[in-house]
CSV table of C-alpha atoms in Angstrom, one decimal:
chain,number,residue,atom,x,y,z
T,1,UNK,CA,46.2,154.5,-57.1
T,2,UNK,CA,46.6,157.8,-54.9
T,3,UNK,CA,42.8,157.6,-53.7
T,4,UNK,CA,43.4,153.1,-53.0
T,5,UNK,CA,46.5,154.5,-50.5
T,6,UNK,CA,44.6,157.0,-48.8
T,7,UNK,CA,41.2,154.9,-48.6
T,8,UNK,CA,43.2,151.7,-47.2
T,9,UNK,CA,45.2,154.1,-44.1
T,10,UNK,CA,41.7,155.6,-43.4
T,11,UNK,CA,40.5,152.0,-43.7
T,12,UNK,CA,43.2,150.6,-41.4
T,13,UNK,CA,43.0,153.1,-38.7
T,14,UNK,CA,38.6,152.9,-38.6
T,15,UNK,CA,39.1,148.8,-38.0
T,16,UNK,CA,41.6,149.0,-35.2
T,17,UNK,CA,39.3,151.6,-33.3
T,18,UNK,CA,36.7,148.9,-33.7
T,19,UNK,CA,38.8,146.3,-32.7
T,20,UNK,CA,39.9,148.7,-29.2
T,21,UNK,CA,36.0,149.0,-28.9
T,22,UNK,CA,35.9,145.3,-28.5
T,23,UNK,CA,38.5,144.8,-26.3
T,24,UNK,CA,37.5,147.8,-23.8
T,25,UNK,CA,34.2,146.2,-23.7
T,26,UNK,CA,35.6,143.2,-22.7
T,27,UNK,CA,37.9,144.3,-20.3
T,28,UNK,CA,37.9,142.6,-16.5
T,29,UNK,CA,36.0,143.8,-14.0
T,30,UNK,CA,37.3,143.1,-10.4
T,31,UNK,CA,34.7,145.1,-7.9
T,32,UNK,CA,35.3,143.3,-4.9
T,33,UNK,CA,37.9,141.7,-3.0
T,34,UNK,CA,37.7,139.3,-0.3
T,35,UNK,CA,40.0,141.0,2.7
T,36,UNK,CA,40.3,144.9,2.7
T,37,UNK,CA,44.0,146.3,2.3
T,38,UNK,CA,45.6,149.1,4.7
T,39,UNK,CA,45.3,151.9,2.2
T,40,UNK,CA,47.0,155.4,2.1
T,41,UNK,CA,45.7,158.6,-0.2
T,42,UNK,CA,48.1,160.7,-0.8
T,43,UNK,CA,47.6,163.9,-2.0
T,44,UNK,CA,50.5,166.7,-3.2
T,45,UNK,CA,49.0,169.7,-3.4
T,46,UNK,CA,50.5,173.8,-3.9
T,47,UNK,CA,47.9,176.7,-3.7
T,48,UNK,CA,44.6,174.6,-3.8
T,49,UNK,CA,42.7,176.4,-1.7
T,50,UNK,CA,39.8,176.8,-4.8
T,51,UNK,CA,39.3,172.9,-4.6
T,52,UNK,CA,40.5,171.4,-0.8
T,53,UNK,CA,37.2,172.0,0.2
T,54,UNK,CA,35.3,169.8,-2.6
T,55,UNK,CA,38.6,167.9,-2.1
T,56,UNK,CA,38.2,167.0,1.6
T,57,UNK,CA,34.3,166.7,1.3
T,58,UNK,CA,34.6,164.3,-1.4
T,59,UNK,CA,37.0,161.7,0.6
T,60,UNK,CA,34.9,161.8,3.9
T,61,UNK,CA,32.1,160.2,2.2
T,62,UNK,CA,34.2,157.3,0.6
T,63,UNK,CA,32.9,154.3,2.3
T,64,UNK,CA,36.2,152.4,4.0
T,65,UNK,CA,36.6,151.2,7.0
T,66,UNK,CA,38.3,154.1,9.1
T,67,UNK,CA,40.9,151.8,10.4
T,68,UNK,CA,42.1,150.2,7.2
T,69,UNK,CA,42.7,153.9,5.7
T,70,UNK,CA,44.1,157.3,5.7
T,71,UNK,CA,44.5,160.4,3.8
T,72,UNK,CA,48.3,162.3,4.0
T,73,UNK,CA,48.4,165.8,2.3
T,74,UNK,CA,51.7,167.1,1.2
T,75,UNK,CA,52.2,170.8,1.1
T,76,UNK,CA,54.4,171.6,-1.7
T,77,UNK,CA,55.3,174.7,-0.9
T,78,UNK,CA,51.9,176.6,-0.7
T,79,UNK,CA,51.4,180.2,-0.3
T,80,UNK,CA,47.8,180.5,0.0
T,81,UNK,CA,45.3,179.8,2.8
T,82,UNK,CA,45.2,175.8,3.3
T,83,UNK,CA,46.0,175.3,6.5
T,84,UNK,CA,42.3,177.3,7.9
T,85,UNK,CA,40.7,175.0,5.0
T,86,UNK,CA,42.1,171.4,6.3
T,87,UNK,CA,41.8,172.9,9.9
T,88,UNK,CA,37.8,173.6,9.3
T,89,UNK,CA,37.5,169.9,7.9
T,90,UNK,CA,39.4,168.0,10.6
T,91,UNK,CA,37.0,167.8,13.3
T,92,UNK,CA,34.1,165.6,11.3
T,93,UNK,CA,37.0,164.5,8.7
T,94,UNK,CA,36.1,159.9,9.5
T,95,UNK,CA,39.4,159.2,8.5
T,96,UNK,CA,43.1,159.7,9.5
T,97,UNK,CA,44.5,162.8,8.2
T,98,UNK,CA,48.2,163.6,8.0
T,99,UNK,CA,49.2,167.0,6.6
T,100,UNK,CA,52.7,167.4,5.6
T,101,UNK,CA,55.5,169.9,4.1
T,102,UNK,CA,58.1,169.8,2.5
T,103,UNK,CA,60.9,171.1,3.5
T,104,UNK,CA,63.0,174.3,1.6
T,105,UNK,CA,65.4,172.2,-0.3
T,106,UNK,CA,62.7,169.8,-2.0
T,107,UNK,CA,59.8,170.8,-4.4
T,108,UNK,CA,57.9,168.8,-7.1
T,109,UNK,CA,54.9,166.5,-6.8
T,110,UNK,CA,57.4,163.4,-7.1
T,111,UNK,CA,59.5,164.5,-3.9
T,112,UNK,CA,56.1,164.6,-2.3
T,113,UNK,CA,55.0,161.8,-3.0
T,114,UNK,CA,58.4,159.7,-1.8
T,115,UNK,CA,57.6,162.0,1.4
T,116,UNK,CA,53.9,161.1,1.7
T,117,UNK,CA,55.0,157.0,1.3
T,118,UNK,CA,58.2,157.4,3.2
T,119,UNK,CA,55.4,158.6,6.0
T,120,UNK,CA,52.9,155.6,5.0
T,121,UNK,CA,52.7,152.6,6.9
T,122,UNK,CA,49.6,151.1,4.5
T,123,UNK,CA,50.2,148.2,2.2
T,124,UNK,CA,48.4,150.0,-1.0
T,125,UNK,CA,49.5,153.6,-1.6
T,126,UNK,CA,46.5,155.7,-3.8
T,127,UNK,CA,47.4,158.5,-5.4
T,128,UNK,CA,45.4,161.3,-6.8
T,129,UNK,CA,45.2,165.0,-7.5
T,130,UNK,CA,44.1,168.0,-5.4
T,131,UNK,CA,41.2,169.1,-7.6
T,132,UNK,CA,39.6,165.4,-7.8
T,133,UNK,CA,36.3,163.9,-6.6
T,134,UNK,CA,35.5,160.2,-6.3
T,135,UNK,CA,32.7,157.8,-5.7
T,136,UNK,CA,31.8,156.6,-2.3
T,137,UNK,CA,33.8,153.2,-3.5
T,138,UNK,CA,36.7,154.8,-5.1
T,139,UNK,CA,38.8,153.0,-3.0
T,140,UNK,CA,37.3,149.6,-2.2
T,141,UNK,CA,38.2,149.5,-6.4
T,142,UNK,CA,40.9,150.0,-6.6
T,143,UNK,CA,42.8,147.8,-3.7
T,144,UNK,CA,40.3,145.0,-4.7
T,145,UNK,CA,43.0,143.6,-7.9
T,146,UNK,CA,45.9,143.5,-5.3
T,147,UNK,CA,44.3,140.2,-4.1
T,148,UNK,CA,45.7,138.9,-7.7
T,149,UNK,CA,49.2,137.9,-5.9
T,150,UNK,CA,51.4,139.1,-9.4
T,151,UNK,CA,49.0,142.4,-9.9
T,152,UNK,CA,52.0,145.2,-8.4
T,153,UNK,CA,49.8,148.7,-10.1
T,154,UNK,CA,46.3,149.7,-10.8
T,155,UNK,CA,45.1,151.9,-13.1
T,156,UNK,CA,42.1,153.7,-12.9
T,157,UNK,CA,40.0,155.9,-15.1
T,158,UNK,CA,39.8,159.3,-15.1
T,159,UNK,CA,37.4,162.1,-16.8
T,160,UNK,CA,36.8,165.5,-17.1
T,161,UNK,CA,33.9,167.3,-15.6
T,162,UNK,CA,32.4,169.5,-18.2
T,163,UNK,CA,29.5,171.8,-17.7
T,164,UNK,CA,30.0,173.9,-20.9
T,165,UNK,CA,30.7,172.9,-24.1
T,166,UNK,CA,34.0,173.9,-24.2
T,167,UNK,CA,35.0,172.0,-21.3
T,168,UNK,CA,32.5,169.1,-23.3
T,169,UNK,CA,35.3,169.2,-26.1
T,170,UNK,CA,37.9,168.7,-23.3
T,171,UNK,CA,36.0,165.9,-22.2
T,172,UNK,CA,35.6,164.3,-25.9
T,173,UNK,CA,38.9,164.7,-26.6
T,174,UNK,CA,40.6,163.4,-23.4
T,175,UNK,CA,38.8,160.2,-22.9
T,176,UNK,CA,40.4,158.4,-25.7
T,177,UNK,CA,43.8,158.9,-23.8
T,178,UNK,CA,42.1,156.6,-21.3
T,179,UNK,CA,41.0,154.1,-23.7
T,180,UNK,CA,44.3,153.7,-25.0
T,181,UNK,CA,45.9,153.4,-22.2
T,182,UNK,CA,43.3,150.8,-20.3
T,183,UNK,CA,44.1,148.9,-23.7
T,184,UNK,CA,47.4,148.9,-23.4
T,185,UNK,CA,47.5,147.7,-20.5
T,186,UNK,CA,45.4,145.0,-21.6
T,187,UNK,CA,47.4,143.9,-24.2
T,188,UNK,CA,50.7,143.1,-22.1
T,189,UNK,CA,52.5,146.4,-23.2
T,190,UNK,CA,51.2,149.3,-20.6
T,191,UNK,CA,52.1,152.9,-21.8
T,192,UNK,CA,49.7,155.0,-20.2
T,193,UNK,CA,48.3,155.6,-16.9
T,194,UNK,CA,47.3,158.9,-15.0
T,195,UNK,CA,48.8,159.7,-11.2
T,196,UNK,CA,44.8,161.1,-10.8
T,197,UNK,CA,43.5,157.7,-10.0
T,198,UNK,CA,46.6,155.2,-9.3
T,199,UNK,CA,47.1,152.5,-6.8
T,200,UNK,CA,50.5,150.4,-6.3
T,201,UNK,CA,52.3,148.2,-3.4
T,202,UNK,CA,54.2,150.3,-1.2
T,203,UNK,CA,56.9,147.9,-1.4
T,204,UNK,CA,57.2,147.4,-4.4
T,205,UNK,CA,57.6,151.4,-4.9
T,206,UNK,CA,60.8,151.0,-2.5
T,207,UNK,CA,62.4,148.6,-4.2
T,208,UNK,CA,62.2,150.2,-7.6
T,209,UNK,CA,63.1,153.4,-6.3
T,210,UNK,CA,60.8,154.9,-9.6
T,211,UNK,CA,61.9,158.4,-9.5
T,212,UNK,CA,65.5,158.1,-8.7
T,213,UNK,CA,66.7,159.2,-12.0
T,214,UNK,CA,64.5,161.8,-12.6
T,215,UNK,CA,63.3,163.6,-9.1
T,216,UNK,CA,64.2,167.0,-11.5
T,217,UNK,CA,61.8,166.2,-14.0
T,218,UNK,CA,58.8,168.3,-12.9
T,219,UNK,CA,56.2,165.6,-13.8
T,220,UNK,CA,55.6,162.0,-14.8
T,221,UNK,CA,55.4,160.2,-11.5
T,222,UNK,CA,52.8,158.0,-13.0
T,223,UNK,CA,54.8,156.8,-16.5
T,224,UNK,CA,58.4,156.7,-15.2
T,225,UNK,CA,56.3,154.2,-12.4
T,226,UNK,CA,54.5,152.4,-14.8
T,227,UNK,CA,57.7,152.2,-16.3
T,228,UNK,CA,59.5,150.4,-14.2
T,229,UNK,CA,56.3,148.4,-13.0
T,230,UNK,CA,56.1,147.1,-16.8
T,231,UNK,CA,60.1,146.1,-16.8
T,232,UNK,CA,60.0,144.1,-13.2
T,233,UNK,CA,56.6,142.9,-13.6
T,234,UNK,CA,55.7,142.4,-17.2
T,235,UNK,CA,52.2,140.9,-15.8
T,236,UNK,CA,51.9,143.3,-13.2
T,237,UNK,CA,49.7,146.2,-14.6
T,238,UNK,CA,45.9,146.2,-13.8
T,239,UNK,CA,43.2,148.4,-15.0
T,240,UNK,CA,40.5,149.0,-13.0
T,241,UNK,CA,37.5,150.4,-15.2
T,242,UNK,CA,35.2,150.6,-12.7
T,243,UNK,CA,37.2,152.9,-10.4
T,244,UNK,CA,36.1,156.4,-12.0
T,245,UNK,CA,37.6,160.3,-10.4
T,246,UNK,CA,36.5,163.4,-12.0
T,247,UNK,CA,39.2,166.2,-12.5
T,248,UNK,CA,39.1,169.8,-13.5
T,249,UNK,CA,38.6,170.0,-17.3
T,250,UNK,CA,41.1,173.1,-18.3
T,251,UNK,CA,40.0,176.6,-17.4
T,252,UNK,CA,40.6,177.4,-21.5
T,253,UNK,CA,42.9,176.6,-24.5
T,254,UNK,CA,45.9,178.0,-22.9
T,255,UNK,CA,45.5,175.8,-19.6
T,256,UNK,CA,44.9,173.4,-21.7
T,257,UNK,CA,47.8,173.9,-24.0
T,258,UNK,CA,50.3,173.9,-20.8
T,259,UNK,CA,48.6,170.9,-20.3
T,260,UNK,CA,49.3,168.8,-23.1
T,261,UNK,CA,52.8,170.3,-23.5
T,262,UNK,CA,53.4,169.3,-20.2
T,263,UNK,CA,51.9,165.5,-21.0
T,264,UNK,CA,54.3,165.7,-23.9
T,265,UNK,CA,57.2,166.0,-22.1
T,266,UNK,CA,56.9,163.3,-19.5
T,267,UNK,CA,55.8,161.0,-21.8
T,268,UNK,CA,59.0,161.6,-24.0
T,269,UNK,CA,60.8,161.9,-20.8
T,270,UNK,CA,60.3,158.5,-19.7
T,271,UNK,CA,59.8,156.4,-22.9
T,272,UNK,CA,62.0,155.0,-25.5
T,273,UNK,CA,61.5,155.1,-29.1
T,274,UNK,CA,59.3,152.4,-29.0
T,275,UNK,CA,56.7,153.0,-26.6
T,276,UNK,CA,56.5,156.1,-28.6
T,277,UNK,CA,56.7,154.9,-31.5
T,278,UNK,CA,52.3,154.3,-31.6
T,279,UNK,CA,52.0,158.3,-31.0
T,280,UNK,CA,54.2,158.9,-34.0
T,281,UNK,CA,52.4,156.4,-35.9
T,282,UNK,CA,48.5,158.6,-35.0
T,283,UNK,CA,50.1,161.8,-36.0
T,284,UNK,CA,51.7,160.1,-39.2
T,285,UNK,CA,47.5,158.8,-39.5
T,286,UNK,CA,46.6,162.7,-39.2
T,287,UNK,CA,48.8,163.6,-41.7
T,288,UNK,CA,47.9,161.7,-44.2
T,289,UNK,CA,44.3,162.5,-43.4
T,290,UNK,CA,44.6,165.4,-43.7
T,291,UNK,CA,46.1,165.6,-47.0
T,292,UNK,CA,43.5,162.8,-48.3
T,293,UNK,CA,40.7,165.5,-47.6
T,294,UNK,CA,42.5,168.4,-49.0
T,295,UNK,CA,44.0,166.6,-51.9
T,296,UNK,CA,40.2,165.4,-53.1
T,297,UNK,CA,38.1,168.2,-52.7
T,298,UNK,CA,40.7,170.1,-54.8
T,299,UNK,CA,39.9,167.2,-57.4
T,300,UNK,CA,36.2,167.7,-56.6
T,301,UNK,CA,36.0,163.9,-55.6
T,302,UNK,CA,35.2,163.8,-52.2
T,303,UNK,CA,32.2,161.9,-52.7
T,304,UNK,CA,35.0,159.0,-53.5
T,305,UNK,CA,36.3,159.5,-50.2
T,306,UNK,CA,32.9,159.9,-48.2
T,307,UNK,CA,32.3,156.1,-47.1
T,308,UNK,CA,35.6,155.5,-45.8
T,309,UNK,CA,35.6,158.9,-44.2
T,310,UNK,CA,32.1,157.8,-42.3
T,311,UNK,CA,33.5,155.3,-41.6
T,312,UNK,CA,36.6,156.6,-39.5
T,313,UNK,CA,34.2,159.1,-37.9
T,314,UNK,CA,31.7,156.4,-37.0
T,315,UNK,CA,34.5,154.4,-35.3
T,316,UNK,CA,35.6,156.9,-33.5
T,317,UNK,CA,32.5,157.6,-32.0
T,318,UNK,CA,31.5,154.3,-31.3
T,319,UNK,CA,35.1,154.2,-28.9
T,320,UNK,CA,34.7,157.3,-27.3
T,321,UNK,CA,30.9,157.0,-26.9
T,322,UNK,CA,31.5,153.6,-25.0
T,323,UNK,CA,34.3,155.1,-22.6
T,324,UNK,CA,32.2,158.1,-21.9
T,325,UNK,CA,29.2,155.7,-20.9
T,326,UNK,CA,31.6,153.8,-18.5
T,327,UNK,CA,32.6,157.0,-16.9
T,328,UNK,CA,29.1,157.6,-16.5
T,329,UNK,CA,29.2,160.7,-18.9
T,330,UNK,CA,27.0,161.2,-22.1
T,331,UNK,CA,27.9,161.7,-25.3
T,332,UNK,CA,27.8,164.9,-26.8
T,333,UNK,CA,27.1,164.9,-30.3
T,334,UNK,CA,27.2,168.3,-31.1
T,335,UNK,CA,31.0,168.6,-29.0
T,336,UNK,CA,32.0,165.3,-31.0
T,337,UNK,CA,31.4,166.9,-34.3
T,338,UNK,CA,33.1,170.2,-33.6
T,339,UNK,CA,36.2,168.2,-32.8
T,340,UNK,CA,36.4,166.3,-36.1
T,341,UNK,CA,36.7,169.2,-37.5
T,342,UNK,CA,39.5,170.5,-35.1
T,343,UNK,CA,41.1,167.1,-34.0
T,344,UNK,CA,43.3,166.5,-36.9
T,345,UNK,CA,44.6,169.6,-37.2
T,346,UNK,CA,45.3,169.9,-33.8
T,347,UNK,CA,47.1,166.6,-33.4
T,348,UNK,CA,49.4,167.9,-36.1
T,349,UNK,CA,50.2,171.5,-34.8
T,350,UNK,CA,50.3,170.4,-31.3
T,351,UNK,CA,52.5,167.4,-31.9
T,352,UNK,CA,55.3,170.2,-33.4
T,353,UNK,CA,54.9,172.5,-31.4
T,354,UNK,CA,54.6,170.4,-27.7
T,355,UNK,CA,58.3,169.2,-28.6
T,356,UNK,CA,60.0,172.5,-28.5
T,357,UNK,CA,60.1,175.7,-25.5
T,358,UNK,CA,59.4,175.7,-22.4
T,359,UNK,CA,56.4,175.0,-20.4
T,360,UNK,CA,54.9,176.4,-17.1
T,361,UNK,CA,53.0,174.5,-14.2
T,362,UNK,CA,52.1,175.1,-11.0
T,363,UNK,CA,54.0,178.7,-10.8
T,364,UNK,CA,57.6,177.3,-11.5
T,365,UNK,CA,58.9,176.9,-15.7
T,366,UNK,CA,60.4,174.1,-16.9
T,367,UNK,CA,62.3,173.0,-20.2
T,368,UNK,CA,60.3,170.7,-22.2
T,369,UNK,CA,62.8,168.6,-23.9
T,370,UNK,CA,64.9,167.3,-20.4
T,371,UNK,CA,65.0,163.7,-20.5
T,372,UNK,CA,65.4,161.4,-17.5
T,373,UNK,CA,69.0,160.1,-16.4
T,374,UNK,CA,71.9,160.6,-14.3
């Protein structure tokens, strides 16, 4: 009876990776669009100066017509070098480039960004990070859905560079986030997205006023946005799979800690018991996985649990090896294996431990429990 509970939750969770799988290898592609949009990049950046210059190289060579876009950097209170960086680029830089600060009694990527759009005059706002690269039609993808009259955000897809196989497990482990969330979206009920690689109407951002509520919140521009996207416009979510920016894997587990603790709070932050409710359901999954393992090999039955077992793993590496190839990346197998053994424990640990303390980003400490309101 015990081993007929634990097989059918292992069973369960294997056949609705396979049944993402199939939907993420159905989803839309929309590559081109019949007239090109006025587009703004804005960028929010505070002591870059290790990645403007990759930064700045990567967005002259997107192919756009110079008219049609431009590229506003916001200066959240820096205290490095920039300016000599974006100085040195400016002359052979093909595109508009607006540099701006903000001033003493504002900080926070979300009050730079309302600057950067308040200072837009484009019809599709792009947003990204400071330590990002992007294909030469990174942004003919992602205004080409905004011809779809109802389609109000697009969602792009994001990956980690990885030249190590640390940063390979970083990698692994992040591009199921992206699956999920593409899926989501797919599905009608969007509950991810990630500010590295998102596109929305400018005026639809004023009217929604996104981050009114929760300018103190350090981050989760792109959820408390999708947010209210998903409320107003139930229809109006778009993901662009196509559209792929690389971005910094963490510099090691600490960074990469931060990272997720700081993921952890936006998202409970901004969402309600129910769009968290499918996050609480995996680490329920890893529970009881867990316990399934450790609960037969003290029996000395494992071989009992071995096909549905394969089976999980086998899913799971189907999806992940799928997003990875549509990101352009390969599959590891040696990284992929290393994290089954980690994975589960680490979704249980972390999903504690993310919920209490505080958490540190970009210089300045935050508490990790605040939640958004007046």
């Amino acid at each position: 009876m015990i081993f007929a509970f634990f097989a059918l939750i292992i069973l369960f969770y294997a056949l609705a990776l396979l049944f993402a799988t199939s939907i993420w290898r159905k989803l839309p592609e929309l590559g081109e669009s019949g007239e090109l949009k006025s587009v703004s990049i804005l960028i929010p950046f505070r002591n870059e100066t290790e990645n403007l210059n990759s930064l700045l190289n990567s967005l002259s060579k997107v192919d756009y017509p110079t008219d049609l876009l431009n590229v506003i950097l916001i200066n959240d209170h820096s205290t490095d070098g920039f300016k000599e960086i974006i100085k040195s680029h400016e002359d052979r830089f093909p595109f508009k480039m607006i540099v701006l600060s903000l001033p003493e009694q504002l900080k926070g990527k979300k009050s730079a960004l309302n600057a950067g759009i308040k200072h837009s005059k484009s019809e599709i706002i792009l947003t990204t990070d400071a330590d990002c690269i992007f294909p030469k039609d990174w942004v003919q993808k992602m205004q080409a859905p905004f011809e779809i009259n109802h389609i109000e955000l697009v969602s792009g897809s994001v990956v980690f560079r990885a030249d190590g196989m640390r940063s390979k497990l970083f990698q692994m482990e992040f591009a199921p986030l992206i699956g999920v969330g593409a899926i989501s979206i797919e599905l009608g009920n969007p509950t991810m997205a990630n500010g590295a690689n998102l596109a929305f109407r400018k005026t639809t951002f004023e009217m929604l006023n996104p981050y009114g509520d929760n300018l103190r919140i350090p981050s989760g521009d792109d959820i408390f946005l999708l947010q209210k996207i998903k409320k107003k416009f139930p229809n109006g979510v778009y993901f662009q799979k196509d559209a792929v920016v690389e971005t910094h894997s963490p510099d090691d587990f600490n960074s990469f800690y931060r990272q997720r603790k700081r993921w952890a709070a936006k998202w409970r932050a901004s969402s309600s018991f129910m769009d968290s409710f499918p996050a609480l359901l995996v680490w329920l999954f890893h529970l009881v996985y867990l316990t399934a393992i450790i609960y037969h090999l003290i029996l000395g039955q494992f071989l009992l649990m071995l096909p549905v077992v394969l089976l999980k793993i086998c899913s799971e590496g189907i999806f992940i090896s799928l997003i990875l190839k549509s990101q352009h990346k390969k599959f590891n197998f040696l990284a992929f294996a290393t994290l089954q053994f980690l994975y589960s424990l680490y979704v249980l640990i972390f999903g504690l431990l993310a919920n209490f303390g505080n958490y540190t980003w970009k210089e300045r400490k935050y508490i990790s429990n605040e939640r958004a309101g007046n």
